[in-house]
One Martini backbone bead per residue (centre of mass of N, CA, C, O) as a GRO file, in nm:
protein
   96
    1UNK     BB    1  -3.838  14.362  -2.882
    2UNK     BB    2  -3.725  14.635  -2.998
    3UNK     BB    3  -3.530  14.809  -3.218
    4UNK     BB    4  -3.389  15.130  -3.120
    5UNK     BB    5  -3.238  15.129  -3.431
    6UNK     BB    6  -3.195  15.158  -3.745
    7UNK     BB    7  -2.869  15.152  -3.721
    8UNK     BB    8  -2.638  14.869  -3.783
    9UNK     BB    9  -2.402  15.023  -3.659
   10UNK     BB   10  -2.515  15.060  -3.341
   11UNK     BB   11  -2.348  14.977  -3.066
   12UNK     BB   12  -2.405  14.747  -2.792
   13UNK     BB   13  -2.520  14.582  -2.540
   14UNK     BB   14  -2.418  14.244  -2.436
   15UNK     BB   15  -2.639  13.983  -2.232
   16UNK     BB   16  -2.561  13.721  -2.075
   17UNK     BB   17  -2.647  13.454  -1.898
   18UNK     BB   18  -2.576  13.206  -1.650
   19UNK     BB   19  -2.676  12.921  -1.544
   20UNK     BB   20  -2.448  12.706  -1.345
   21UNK     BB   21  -2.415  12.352  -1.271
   22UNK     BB   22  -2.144  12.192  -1.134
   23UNK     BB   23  -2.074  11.931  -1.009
   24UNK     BB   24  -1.902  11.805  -0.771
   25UNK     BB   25  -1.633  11.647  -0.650
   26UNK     BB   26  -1.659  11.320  -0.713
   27UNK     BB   27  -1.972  11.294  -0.829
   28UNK     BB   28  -1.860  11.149  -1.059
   29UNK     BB   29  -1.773  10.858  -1.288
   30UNK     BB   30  -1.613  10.695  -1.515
   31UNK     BB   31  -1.920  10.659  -1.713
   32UNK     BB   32  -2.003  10.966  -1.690
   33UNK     BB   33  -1.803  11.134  -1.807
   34UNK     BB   34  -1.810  10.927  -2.090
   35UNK     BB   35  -2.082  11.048  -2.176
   36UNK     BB   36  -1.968  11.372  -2.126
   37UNK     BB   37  -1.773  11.330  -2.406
   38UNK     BB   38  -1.982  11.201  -2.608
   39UNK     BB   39  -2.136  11.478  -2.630
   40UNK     BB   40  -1.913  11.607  -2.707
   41UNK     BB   41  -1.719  11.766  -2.863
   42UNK     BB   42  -1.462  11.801  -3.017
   43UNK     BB   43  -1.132  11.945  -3.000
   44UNK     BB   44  -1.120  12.272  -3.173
   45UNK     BB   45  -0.993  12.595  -3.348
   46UNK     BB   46  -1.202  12.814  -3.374
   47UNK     BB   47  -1.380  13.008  -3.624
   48UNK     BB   48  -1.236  13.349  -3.720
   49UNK     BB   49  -1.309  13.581  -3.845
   50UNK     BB   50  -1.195  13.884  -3.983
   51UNK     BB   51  -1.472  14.073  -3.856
   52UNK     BB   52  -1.390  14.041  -3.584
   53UNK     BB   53  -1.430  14.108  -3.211
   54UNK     BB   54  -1.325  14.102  -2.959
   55UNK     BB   55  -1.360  14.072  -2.622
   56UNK     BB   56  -1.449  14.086  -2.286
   57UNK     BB   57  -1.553  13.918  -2.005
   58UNK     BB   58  -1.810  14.079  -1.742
   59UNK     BB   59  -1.946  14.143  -1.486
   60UNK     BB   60  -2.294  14.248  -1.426
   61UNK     BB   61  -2.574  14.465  -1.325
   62UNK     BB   62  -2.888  14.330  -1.409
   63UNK     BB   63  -3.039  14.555  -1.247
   64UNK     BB   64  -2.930  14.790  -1.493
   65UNK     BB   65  -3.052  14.705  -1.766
   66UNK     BB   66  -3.125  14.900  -1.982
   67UNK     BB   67  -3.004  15.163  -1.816
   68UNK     BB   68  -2.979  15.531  -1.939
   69UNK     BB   69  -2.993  15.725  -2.102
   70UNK     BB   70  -3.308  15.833  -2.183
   71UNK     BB   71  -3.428  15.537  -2.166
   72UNK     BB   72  -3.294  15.413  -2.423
   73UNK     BB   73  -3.027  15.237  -2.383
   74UNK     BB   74  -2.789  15.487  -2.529
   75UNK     BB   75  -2.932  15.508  -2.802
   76UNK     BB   76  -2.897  15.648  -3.132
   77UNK     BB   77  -3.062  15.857  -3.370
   78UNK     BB   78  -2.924  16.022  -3.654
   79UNK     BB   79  -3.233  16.114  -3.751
   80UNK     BB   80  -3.285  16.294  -3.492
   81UNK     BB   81  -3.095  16.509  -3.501
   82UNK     BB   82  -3.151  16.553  -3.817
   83UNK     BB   83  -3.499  16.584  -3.787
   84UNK     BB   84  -3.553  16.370  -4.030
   85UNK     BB   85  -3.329  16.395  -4.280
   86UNK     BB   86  -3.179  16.143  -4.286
   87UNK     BB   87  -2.981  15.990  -4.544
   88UNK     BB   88  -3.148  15.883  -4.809
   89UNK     BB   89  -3.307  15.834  -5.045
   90UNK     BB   90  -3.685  15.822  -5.103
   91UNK     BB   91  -3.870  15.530  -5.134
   92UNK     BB   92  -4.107  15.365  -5.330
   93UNK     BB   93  -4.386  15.135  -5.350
   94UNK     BB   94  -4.529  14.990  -5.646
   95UNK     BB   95  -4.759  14.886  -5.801
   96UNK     BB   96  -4.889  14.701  -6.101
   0.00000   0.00000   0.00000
């Protein structure tokens, strides 16, 4: 699917799915703990970059992802609303 913005600064929703299914208590082995626990890394403090944003993770209703107003899944495109003449000058590419 492509984006529908061309404006790198109109911040949408991300949706991730997450399907996981965590063993019964007791039903994994002293053995078997220590194997999925040599396949993960060691606890370490996460690098968190300078202009991260925060956010809250809540559950959505997946079956009304990216509707929104006009179809378009809420996103505006300000070249739109100013007839097509937002921007900076256009720039063309020629051959030599």
């Amino acid at each position: 699917a492509a984006i529908a913005s061309k404006n790198p600064f109109v911040k949408g929703k991300l949706y991730i799915k997450f399907d996981i299914e965590f063993p019964k208590d007791g039903s994994l082995n002293a053995a078997a703990i220590a194997k999925i626990q040599q396949a993960l890394p060691l606890e370490s403090t996460p690098m968190v970059p300078d202009d991260a944003e925060e956010v809250t993770m809540r559950s959505a209703d997946l079956g009304n992802m990216g509707a929104s107003a006009g179809g378009r899944g809420g996103v505006t495109d300000e070249d739109d609303e100013m007839g097509g003449m937002g921007g900076g000058q256009r720039v063309q590419c020629a051959q030599q």
